Tab-separated table of C-alpha atoms and ligand atoms in Angstrom:
chain	number	residue	atom	x	y	z
A	1	MET	CA	-0.085	0.133	0.014
A	2	LYS	CA	1.253	3.201	-0.876
A	3	ALA	CA	2.313	5.615	2.067
A	4	TYR	CA	0.558	8.661	3.052
A	5	ASP	CA	0.997	10.901	5.812
A	6	PHE	CA	-1.879	11.035	8.593
A	7	ASP	CA	0.481	11.778	11.411
A	8	THR	CA	1.151	15.500	10.688
A	9	LEU	CA	-0.933	17.790	12.741
A	10	TYR	CA	-1.375	21.322	10.130
A	11	PRO	CA	-3.153	23.708	12.369
A	12	ARG	CA	-5.975	25.598	10.418
A	13	ARG	CA	-5.741	28.581	12.625
A	14	ASN	CA	-6.876	31.835	11.021
A	15	ILE	CA	-8.163	30.222	7.504
A	16	GLY	CA	-11.572	29.889	8.204
A	17	ALA	CA	-11.603	26.603	9.787
A	18	GLY	CA	-14.673	27.001	12.050
A	19	LYS	CA	-13.848	23.844	14.735
A	20	TRP	CA	-10.292	25.708	15.022
A	21	ARG	CA	-12.206	29.054	15.996
A	22	LEU	CA	-13.518	27.435	19.269
A	23	LEU	CA	-10.277	27.370	21.310
A	24	ASN	CA	-10.368	28.958	24.238
A	25	ASP	CA	-6.893	30.727	24.109
A	26	PRO	CA	-4.522	29.999	20.796
A	27	ALA	CA	-1.727	31.424	22.482
A	28	THR	CA	-1.017	29.047	25.146
A	29	GLU	CA	1.302	26.095	24.673
A	30	ALA	CA	-1.117	23.460	25.908
A	31	ASN	CA	-3.398	24.544	23.211
A	32	GLN	CA	-1.039	23.891	20.208
A	33	ALA	CA	-1.378	20.589	21.116
A	34	VAL	CA	-4.692	19.733	20.915
A	35	PHE	CA	-7.604	20.886	19.255
A	36	PRO	CA	-11.455	20.863	18.908
A	37	PHE	CA	-13.163	17.074	18.422
A	38	SER	CA	-15.994	18.900	16.858
A	39	VAL	CA	-16.941	19.343	13.270
A	40	ALA	CA	-16.971	16.471	11.202
A	41	ASP	CA	-14.433	17.025	8.704
A	42	MET	CA	-10.559	15.474	8.917
A	43	ASP	CA	-7.743	17.260	10.030
A	44	PHE	CA	-5.875	15.247	7.127
A	45	LYS	CA	-4.309	16.841	3.870
A	46	ALA	CA	-6.650	15.559	0.662
A	47	ALA	CA	-4.989	12.932	-1.509
A	48	PRO	CA	-2.298	13.830	-3.323
A	49	GLU	CA	-4.135	12.835	-6.577
A	50	ILE	CA	-7.045	15.340	-5.997
A	51	CYS	CA	-4.646	18.404	-5.026
A	52	ASP	CA	-2.935	17.617	-8.672
A	53	ALA	CA	-6.421	17.536	-10.032
A	54	LEU	CA	-6.979	21.062	-8.624
A	55	HIS	CA	-3.659	22.374	-9.411
A	56	GLU	CA	-4.510	21.575	-12.874
A	57	ALA	CA	-7.651	23.259	-13.024
A	58	ALA	CA	-6.150	26.350	-11.130
A	59	ASP	CA	-3.358	26.948	-13.347
A	60	PHE	CA	-5.623	26.863	-16.619
A	61	ALA	CA	-7.154	29.711	-15.202
A	62	ILE	CA	-10.333	30.659	-16.675
A	63	TYR	CA	-13.130	30.102	-14.143
A	64	GLY	CA	-16.242	30.925	-16.342
A	65	TYR	CA	-19.393	29.349	-15.994
A	66	PHE	CA	-19.048	25.312	-15.784
A	67	SER	CA	-21.110	22.261	-15.649
A	68	PRO	CA	-19.697	18.582	-15.478
A	69	GLU	CA	-18.865	16.688	-18.219
A	70	PRO	CA	-19.987	12.765	-18.895
A	71	ALA	CA	-16.552	12.017	-17.013
A	72	TYR	CA	-18.110	13.581	-13.821
A	73	TYR	CA	-21.329	11.562	-13.649
A	74	GLU	CA	-19.199	8.049	-14.947
A	75	ALA	CA	-16.856	8.333	-12.094
A	76	ILE	CA	-19.376	8.911	-9.524
A	77	CYS	CA	-21.326	5.348	-11.090
A	78	ASN	CA	-18.133	3.589	-11.266
A	79	TRP	CA	-17.422	4.486	-7.675
A	80	GLN	CA	-20.691	2.890	-6.713
A	81	MET	CA	-20.154	-0.007	-8.620
A	82	ARG	CA	-17.104	-0.925	-7.667
A	83	ARG	CA	-17.284	-0.110	-3.733
A	84	TYR	CA	-21.053	-1.259	-3.560
A	85	GLY	CA	-21.980	-3.404	-6.759
A	86	PHE	CA	-24.549	-0.788	-7.449
A	87	ALA	CA	-25.773	-0.160	-10.969
A	88	CYS	CA	-26.267	3.668	-10.919
A	89	GLN	CA	-26.816	5.091	-13.918
A	90	PRO	CA	-25.472	8.790	-15.036
A	91	GLU	CA	-28.502	10.342	-15.881
A	92	TRP	CA	-30.077	9.619	-12.202
A	93	LEU	CA	-27.491	11.542	-11.081
A	94	VAL	CA	-27.949	15.765	-9.832
A	95	GLN	CA	-25.156	17.408	-8.604
A	96	VAL	CA	-25.917	19.780	-5.431
A	97	PRO	CA	-23.660	21.946	-3.557
A	98	ASN	CA	-24.057	20.041	-0.350
A	99	ILE	CA	-26.249	17.607	1.215
A	100	VAL	CA	-28.122	19.813	4.066
A	101	TYR	CA	-29.423	21.851	1.086
A	102	ALA	CA	-30.220	18.824	-0.923
A	103	LEU	CA	-32.240	17.915	2.301
A	104	TYR	CA	-34.084	20.782	2.788
A	105	GLN	CA	-34.939	20.923	-1.179
A	106	LEU	CA	-36.175	17.302	-1.024
A	107	VAL	CA	-38.567	17.791	1.879
A	108	ARG	CA	-39.805	20.942	-0.027
A	109	THR	CA	-40.026	19.125	-3.062
A	110	PHE	CA	-41.713	15.959	-2.190
A	111	SER	CA	-44.007	17.221	0.938
A	112	GLU	CA	-46.633	20.473	1.647
A	113	PRO	CA	-46.518	22.377	4.672
A	114	GLY	CA	-48.179	20.540	7.845
A	115	ASP	CA	-47.138	17.202	6.390
A	116	GLY	CA	-45.126	14.383	8.669
A	117	VAL	CA	-41.497	13.556	7.907
A	118	ILE	CA	-40.169	10.744	9.772
A	119	VAL	CA	-36.727	11.037	11.582
A	120	GLN	CA	-34.820	8.559	14.084
A	121	THR	CA	-33.071	10.436	17.041
A	122	PRO	CA	-30.628	11.034	18.202
A	123	VAL	CA	-29.592	12.237	14.590
A	124	TYR	CA	-27.650	14.876	12.833
A	125	ALA	CA	-29.403	18.196	13.654
A	126	PRO	CA	-30.063	19.480	10.126
A	127	PHE	CA	-32.480	16.769	9.694
A	128	PHE	CA	-34.834	18.385	12.220
A	129	HIS	CA	-34.025	21.929	10.756
A	130	ALA	CA	-35.160	20.650	7.234
A	131	VAL	CA	-38.454	19.400	8.340
A	132	GLU	CA	-39.419	22.152	11.193
A	133	ARG	CA	-37.731	25.475	9.437
A	134	GLN	CA	-39.936	24.391	6.555
A	135	GLN	CA	-43.028	24.027	8.393
A	136	ARG	CA	-43.238	20.484	7.803
A	137	ARG	CA	-43.781	18.229	10.868
A	138	LEU	CA	-41.217	16.084	12.875
A	139	VAL	CA	-42.253	12.501	13.236
A	140	ILE	CA	-39.892	11.066	15.833
A	141	ASN	CA	-39.303	7.187	15.410
A	142	PRO	CA	-36.512	7.217	18.495
A	143	LEU	CA	-33.793	4.437	18.282
A	144	LEU	CA	-33.284	1.748	21.007
A	145	GLU	CA	-30.600	1.413	22.768
A	146	GLN	CA	-29.385	-1.502	24.812
A	147	ASP	CA	-25.546	-1.574	26.180
A	148	MET	CA	-24.770	1.119	23.656
A	149	HIS	CA	-26.002	-1.228	20.946
A	150	TYR	CA	-28.847	1.097	18.565
A	151	THR	CA	-31.495	-0.837	16.776
A	152	ILE	CA	-34.751	0.114	14.956
A	153	ASP	CA	-37.592	0.135	17.004
A	154	PHE	CA	-39.968	-1.399	13.758
A	155	ASP	CA	-43.502	-1.193	15.879
A	156	ASP	CA	-43.115	2.169	16.137
A	157	LEU	CA	-41.962	2.900	12.928
A	158	ALA	CA	-44.929	1.145	11.378
A	159	VAL	CA	-47.546	3.068	13.577
A	160	LYS	CA	-45.762	6.557	13.089
A	161	ALA	CA	-45.635	5.484	9.246
A	162	ALA	CA	-49.578	4.683	9.122
A	163	ASP	CA	-50.483	7.844	9.523
A	164	PRO	CA	-51.669	9.267	6.159
A	165	THR	CA	-50.241	12.861	6.624
A	166	VAL	CA	-46.785	11.417	6.952
A	167	ARG	CA	-45.333	11.221	3.399
A	168	LEU	CA	-41.705	11.212	4.202
A	169	MET	CA	-38.771	9.264	6.317
A	170	ILE	CA	-35.192	10.673	6.178
A	171	LEU	CA	-32.999	7.914	6.784
A	172	CYS	CA	-29.114	8.452	7.820
A	173	SER	CA	-27.338	5.387	6.690
A	174	PRO	CA	-24.638	4.818	7.820
A	175	HIS	CA	-26.060	7.062	11.120
A	176	ASN	CA	-24.718	10.072	12.235
A	177	PRO	CA	-24.461	9.732	15.730
A	178	VAL	CA	-24.416	6.851	16.706
A	179	GLY	CA	-22.342	4.560	14.030
A	180	ARG	CA	-24.575	2.306	13.146
A	181	VAL	CA	-24.274	0.582	9.616
A	182	TRP	CA	-27.879	-0.615	9.060
A	183	THR	CA	-27.584	-4.174	7.694
A	184	ARG	CA	-29.462	-5.091	4.481
A	185	GLU	CA	-32.243	-6.799	6.905
A	186	GLU	CA	-32.947	-3.504	8.725
A	187	LEU	CA	-32.921	-1.477	5.243
A	188	LEU	CA	-35.388	-4.033	3.817
A	189	ALA	CA	-37.533	-3.949	6.849
A	190	ILE	CA	-37.733	-0.100	6.789
A	191	ILE	CA	-38.720	-0.413	2.970
A	192	ARG	CA	-41.710	-2.835	3.830
A	193	ILE	CA	-42.972	-0.153	6.269
A	194	CYS	CA	-42.953	2.797	3.866
A	195	GLN	CA	-43.993	1.079	0.793
A	196	GLN	CA	-46.675	-0.390	2.754
A	197	HIS	CA	-47.779	3.256	3.743
A	198	ASP	CA	-46.723	5.490	0.607
A	199	VAL	CA	-44.048	7.005	2.649
A	200	LEU	CA	-41.047	8.091	-0.027
A	201	LEU	CA	-37.411	7.511	1.191
A	202	ILE	CA	-34.527	10.045	1.767
A	203	VAL	CA	-31.593	8.118	2.169
A	204	ASP	CA	-28.422	10.322	3.702
A	205	GLU	CA	-25.380	8.137	2.721
A	206	ILE	CA	-22.910	11.245	3.148
A	207	HIS	CA	-21.120	8.732	5.234
A	208	ALA	CA	-21.381	5.772	3.353
A	209	ASP	CA	-17.656	5.042	2.375
A	210	LEU	CA	-16.680	4.940	6.052
A	211	VAL	CA	-17.453	1.938	7.226
A	212	PHE	CA	-15.257	-0.802	9.079
A	213	GLU	CA	-14.622	-4.308	8.761
A	214	PRO	CA	-16.479	-6.343	9.131
A	215	HIS	CA	-19.369	-4.204	8.286
A	216	ARG	CA	-20.764	-3.441	4.689
A	217	HIS	CA	-22.733	-0.335	3.827
A	218	THR	CA	-25.558	-1.697	1.334
A	219	VAL	CA	-26.985	1.512	-0.907
A	220	LEU	CA	-30.665	1.308	-0.421
A	221	ALA	CA	-31.227	1.859	-4.116
A	222	SER	CA	-29.364	-1.280	-5.017
A	223	LEU	CA	-31.765	-3.402	-3.084
A	224	ASP	CA	-34.164	-4.015	-5.770
A	225	ASP	CA	-35.903	-1.622	-9.016
A	226	GLU	CA	-38.993	-0.821	-7.102
A	227	ILE	CA	-37.239	0.342	-4.102
A	228	ALA	CA	-34.878	2.172	-6.508
A	229	ASP	CA	-37.506	3.936	-7.808
A	230	ASN	CA	-39.136	4.775	-4.563
A	231	CYS	CA	-36.187	6.471	-2.538
A	232	MET	CA	-33.908	9.362	-3.176
A	233	ILE	CA	-29.584	8.734	-2.075
A	234	CYS	CA	-27.726	11.675	-1.089
A	235	THR	CA	-24.320	11.065	-1.623
A	236	ALA	CA	-20.825	13.302	-1.657
A	237	PRO	CA	-17.237	12.885	-1.558
A	238	SER	CA	-16.955	15.696	1.075
A	239	LYS	CA	-16.648	13.098	4.006
A	240	THR	CA	-14.692	10.320	2.303
A	241	PHE	CA	-11.806	12.891	0.731
A	242	ASN	CA	-12.304	15.729	3.535
A	243	LEU	CA	-13.499	17.930	0.558
A	244	ALA	CA	-16.562	19.708	2.360
A	245	GLY	CA	-15.346	23.501	1.739
A	246	LEU	CA	-15.467	22.692	-2.027
A	247	SER	CA	-19.266	22.636	-2.060
A	248	VAL	CA	-19.973	19.274	-4.156
A	249	ALA	CA	-22.573	16.680	-3.499
A	250	ASN	CA	-24.493	14.536	-5.699
A	251	LEU	CA	-28.210	12.668	-5.603
A	252	ILE	CA	-29.287	9.861	-7.093
A	253	ILE	CA	-32.863	9.865	-8.063
A	254	PRO	CA	-33.540	6.879	-9.958
A	255	ASN	CA	-37.114	7.891	-10.560
A	256	GLU	CA	-37.693	9.944	-13.770
A	257	THR	CA	-40.565	11.788	-12.263
A	258	MET	CA	-39.270	12.182	-9.149
A	259	ARG	CA	-35.956	13.775	-10.460
A	260	ARG	CA	-37.633	15.847	-12.924
A	261	ARG	CA	-39.889	17.018	-10.039
A	262	TYR	CA	-36.801	17.748	-8.278
A	263	LEU	CA	-34.754	19.826	-10.843
A	264	ALA	CA	-38.297	21.732	-11.474
A	265	SER	CA	-38.540	22.789	-8.116
A	266	GLU	CA	-34.397	23.327	-7.796
A	267	ASN	CA	-35.105	25.478	-10.978
A	268	GLN	CA	-37.700	27.980	-8.471
A	269	ILE	CA	-34.694	28.904	-6.429
A	270	GLY	CA	-32.184	30.204	-8.994
A	271	ILE	CA	-29.589	27.824	-8.495
A	272	HIS	CA	-27.136	27.336	-11.654
A	273	GLY	CA	-24.138	26.224	-12.966
A	274	ALA	CA	-21.767	24.012	-10.972
A	275	ASN	CA	-18.676	24.852	-8.725
A	276	TYR	CA	-15.570	24.205	-10.769
A	277	PHE	CA	-13.214	23.173	-8.202
A	278	GLY	CA	-15.542	21.095	-6.591
A	279	THR	CA	-16.331	19.289	-9.331
A	280	VAL	CA	-12.741	18.399	-10.735
A	281	ALA	CA	-12.084	17.409	-6.941
A	282	CYS	CA	-15.059	15.030	-6.614
A	283	GLN	CA	-13.663	13.470	-9.920
A	284	ALA	CA	-10.348	13.129	-9.441
A	285	ALA	CA	-11.569	11.581	-6.094
A	286	TYR	CA	-13.408	8.925	-7.611
A	287	GLU	CA	-11.371	7.856	-10.316
A	288	LYS	CA	-7.715	8.492	-8.544
A	289	GLY	CA	-8.361	8.715	-4.713
A	290	GLU	CA	-8.923	4.749	-3.900
A	291	PRO	CA	-5.553	3.781	-2.458
A	292	TRP	CA	-5.512	7.258	-0.285
A	293	TYR	CA	-9.279	6.207	0.510
A	294	LEU	CA	-7.908	2.655	1.545
A	295	ALA	CA	-5.000	3.687	3.420
A	296	LEU	CA	-7.276	6.176	5.483
A	297	MET	CA	-9.501	3.556	6.465
A	298	SER	CA	-7.013	1.490	7.884
A	299	TYR	CA	-5.431	4.724	9.786
A	300	LEU	CA	-9.221	5.528	11.009
A	301	ALA	CA	-9.624	1.949	12.203
A	302	GLY	CA	-6.785	2.611	14.240
A	303	ASN	CA	-7.733	5.577	15.581
A	304	LYS	CA	-10.998	4.070	16.323
A	305	ASP	CA	-9.467	1.209	18.441
A	306	ILE	CA	-6.992	3.494	20.339
A	307	PHE	CA	-10.299	5.392	21.248
A	308	ALA	CA	-12.265	2.221	22.455
A	309	LYS	CA	-9.212	1.184	24.335
A	310	THR	CA	-8.906	4.267	26.135
A	311	VAL	CA	-12.104	4.456	27.273
A	312	ARG	CA	-12.369	0.820	28.296
A	313	HIS	CA	-9.260	0.897	30.372
A	314	GLN	CA	-9.039	4.827	31.798
A	315	LEU	CA	-12.376	6.081	31.324
A	316	PRO	CA	-14.585	2.870	32.570
A	317	GLN	CA	-17.203	5.748	33.853
A	318	PHE	CA	-18.025	6.634	30.251
A	319	ARG	CA	-19.675	4.145	27.674
A	320	ILE	CA	-19.185	4.146	23.746
A	321	THR	CA	-20.887	2.712	21.018
A	322	PRO	CA	-19.097	-0.072	18.986
A	323	LEU	CA	-18.378	2.188	15.881
A	324	GLU	CA	-19.711	0.169	12.676
A	325	GLY	CA	-19.218	3.448	10.443
A	326	THR	CA	-18.428	6.819	10.478
A	327	TYR	CA	-15.423	8.499	12.032
A	328	LEU	CA	-17.319	9.841	15.268
A	329	GLY	CA	-17.813	8.351	18.469
A	330	TRP	CA	-20.656	8.866	20.529
A	331	ILE	CA	-20.030	8.754	24.190
A	332	ASP	CA	-22.325	8.418	27.405
A	333	MET	CA	-21.219	10.997	29.656
A	334	ARG	CA	-24.492	10.493	32.181
A	335	ALA	CA	-22.540	8.597	34.801
A	336	LEU	CA	-20.741	12.130	35.623
A	337	GLY	CA	-23.849	13.171	37.195
A	338	LEU	CA	-23.621	16.352	35.300
A	339	SER	CA	-26.195	18.817	33.840
A	340	GLU	CA	-25.272	19.914	29.827
A	341	GLN	CA	-24.513	23.279	30.695
A	342	GLU	CA	-22.195	21.926	33.353
A	343	ARG	CA	-20.795	19.232	31.426
A	344	LEU	CA	-20.029	22.009	28.578
A	345	SER	CA	-18.454	24.373	31.274
A	346	TRP	CA	-15.790	21.635	32.782
A	347	LEU	CA	-15.451	20.296	29.205
A	348	LYS	CA	-14.510	23.990	27.969
A	349	ALA	CA	-12.197	24.508	31.000
A	350	ALA	CA	-10.321	21.711	29.699
A	351	ASP	CA	-10.113	23.155	26.249
A	352	LEU	CA	-12.092	19.763	24.982
A	353	HIS	CA	-14.639	20.705	22.140
A	354	PHE	CA	-16.877	17.948	21.345
A	355	VAL	CA	-20.595	18.015	19.654
A	356	THR	CA	-22.818	18.077	22.744
A	357	GLY	CA	-25.681	15.730	22.743
A	358	SER	CA	-28.532	18.038	22.425
A	359	PHE	CA	-27.600	18.906	19.109
A	360	PHE	CA	-29.109	15.403	17.915
A	361	GLY	CA	-32.161	15.804	19.705
A	362	ASP	CA	-33.276	14.739	23.332
A	363	ALA	CA	-32.309	11.643	22.894
A	364	GLY	CA	-28.873	12.595	22.917
A	365	ILE	CA	-28.988	14.646	26.021
A	366	GLY	CA	-25.963	13.127	28.364
A	367	PHE	CA	-23.644	12.198	25.459
A	368	GLU	CA	-20.932	13.916	23.357
A	369	ARG	CA	-19.674	13.283	19.982
A	370	ILE	CA	-16.017	12.901	19.461
A	371	ASN	CA	-14.321	13.305	15.982
A	372	LEU	CA	-11.515	10.769	15.495
A	373	ALA	CA	-10.326	11.621	12.204
A	374	LEU	CA	-7.331	13.532	13.184
A	375	PRO	CA	-3.509	12.652	13.624
A	376	ARG	CA	-3.082	9.951	16.153
A	377	PRO	CA	-0.635	12.076	18.453
A	378	ALA	CA	-3.735	14.947	18.449
A	379	LEU	CA	-6.241	12.440	19.702
A	380	GLN	CA	-3.874	10.849	22.093
A	381	ALA	CA	-3.056	14.046	23.572
A	382	GLY	CA	-6.635	14.987	23.531
A	383	LEU	CA	-7.728	11.570	25.013
A	384	ASP	CA	-5.212	12.214	27.752
A	385	ARG	CA	-6.526	15.721	28.699
A	386	LEU	CA	-10.231	13.927	28.866
A	387	ILE	CA	-8.703	11.537	31.453
A	388	ASP	CA	-6.406	14.424	33.442
A	389	ALA	CA	-9.911	16.073	33.394
A	390	VAL	CA	-11.846	13.502	34.729
A	391	GLU	CA	-9.579	12.892	37.510
A	392	LYS	CA	-9.955	16.334	38.579
A	393	LEU	CA	-13.528	16.132	38.492
A	394	THR	CA	-13.590	12.977	40.963
B	401	PLP	C1	-25.447	12.729	8.185
B	401	PLP	C2	-24.670	14.128	7.563
B	401	PLP	N1	-25.224	14.628	6.379
B	401	PLP	C3	-24.811	15.634	6.105
B	401	PLP	C4	-23.917	16.408	6.279
B	401	PLP	C5	-23.343	17.877	5.849
B	401	PLP	O1	-23.713	17.697	4.553
B	401	PLP	P1	-23.084	18.904	3.655
B	401	PLP	O2	-21.791	19.346	4.001
B	401	PLP	O3	-22.821	18.491	1.987
B	401	PLP	O4	-24.123	19.736	3.655
B	401	PLP	C6	-23.204	15.775	7.546
B	401	PLP	C7	-21.869	16.570	8.104
B	401	PLP	O5	-21.774	15.948	9.301
B	401	PLP	C8	-23.494	14.274	8.184
B	401	PLP	O6	-23.346	13.889	9.223
């Protein structure tokens, strides 16, 4: 395997990287060693193959109106086939600037104000926002947790989906923040319920590539043609290849009528043209980024194991989910007996910044989400700091 450097920490202060701004006092020496474990991007440089393509595009230096060539769509389809055996067709693809935008647009296009939209909590907060900020009704199907293993409450889902005002379900697959990679059987059970009650599925697969052995991601639309006809998949190179700042993502909408409806609704809001650099980076990532991606996964698996081992041996008061996918750990800190405000003040004083549980809805209260996609020495230093902070507390 080609060697890539994931161990070097490149500070991202003063270049607009939001999570680096959270530090208390950037001047202190301690602060140089550890940085926030919050926003879900990675503190690794992008694959050299992507950087080369971007340099070439920058050097060309004509940045006029732009739309992707067929090779862009082929690169996405080839990735889907190679990684997931999914025969995605180029004409099913719609490029969008990012997934959160697409979630809003999909909800707006395929439901009316007042309609119900199912989400499974705890979950990434923009799922709530896309529903509630557009005057739709949030219908919660809480995930079940037992010994930090999360599963789906299918009985509850069947009841919620049977409500005739429920039109949509937004599924997070793999799931942020609980780290589950839904099995084929779980996905089929969701689909059966949704089909029975005419509930359309929006599936956010932004974390699809970030799955650890022996787990396997299943692209929902790959299950069969009828399923493909009733779902809309959100996919992006942004998490996998650390390209979130380049504003590029892609929807897969196999059903032609639904795709036309989506495009018509996008037409109403003045979006036109694509981001040149985002498009170039996305194509290069899917065409040439696989060796870097495989090396990344092996590095992330190492970080995940260090995190699990450290919590098991040195932070026994915390419980964590076994991470099947995503680079986001989910820590139950309820044993500390602190309120969320107290916990935040305590973490802030220790210069530790996670994403606090309530961001993911009430089901997340008492938890913190930790981003593990960072150079290992920084991860280790951050965990040491957490151990130290817990010792001082008790
Ligand atoms: C499930 C999920 N969807 C979407 C996003 C954000 O995607 P984008 O930056 O493309 O809007 C994230 C980022 O953390 C996420 O976890």
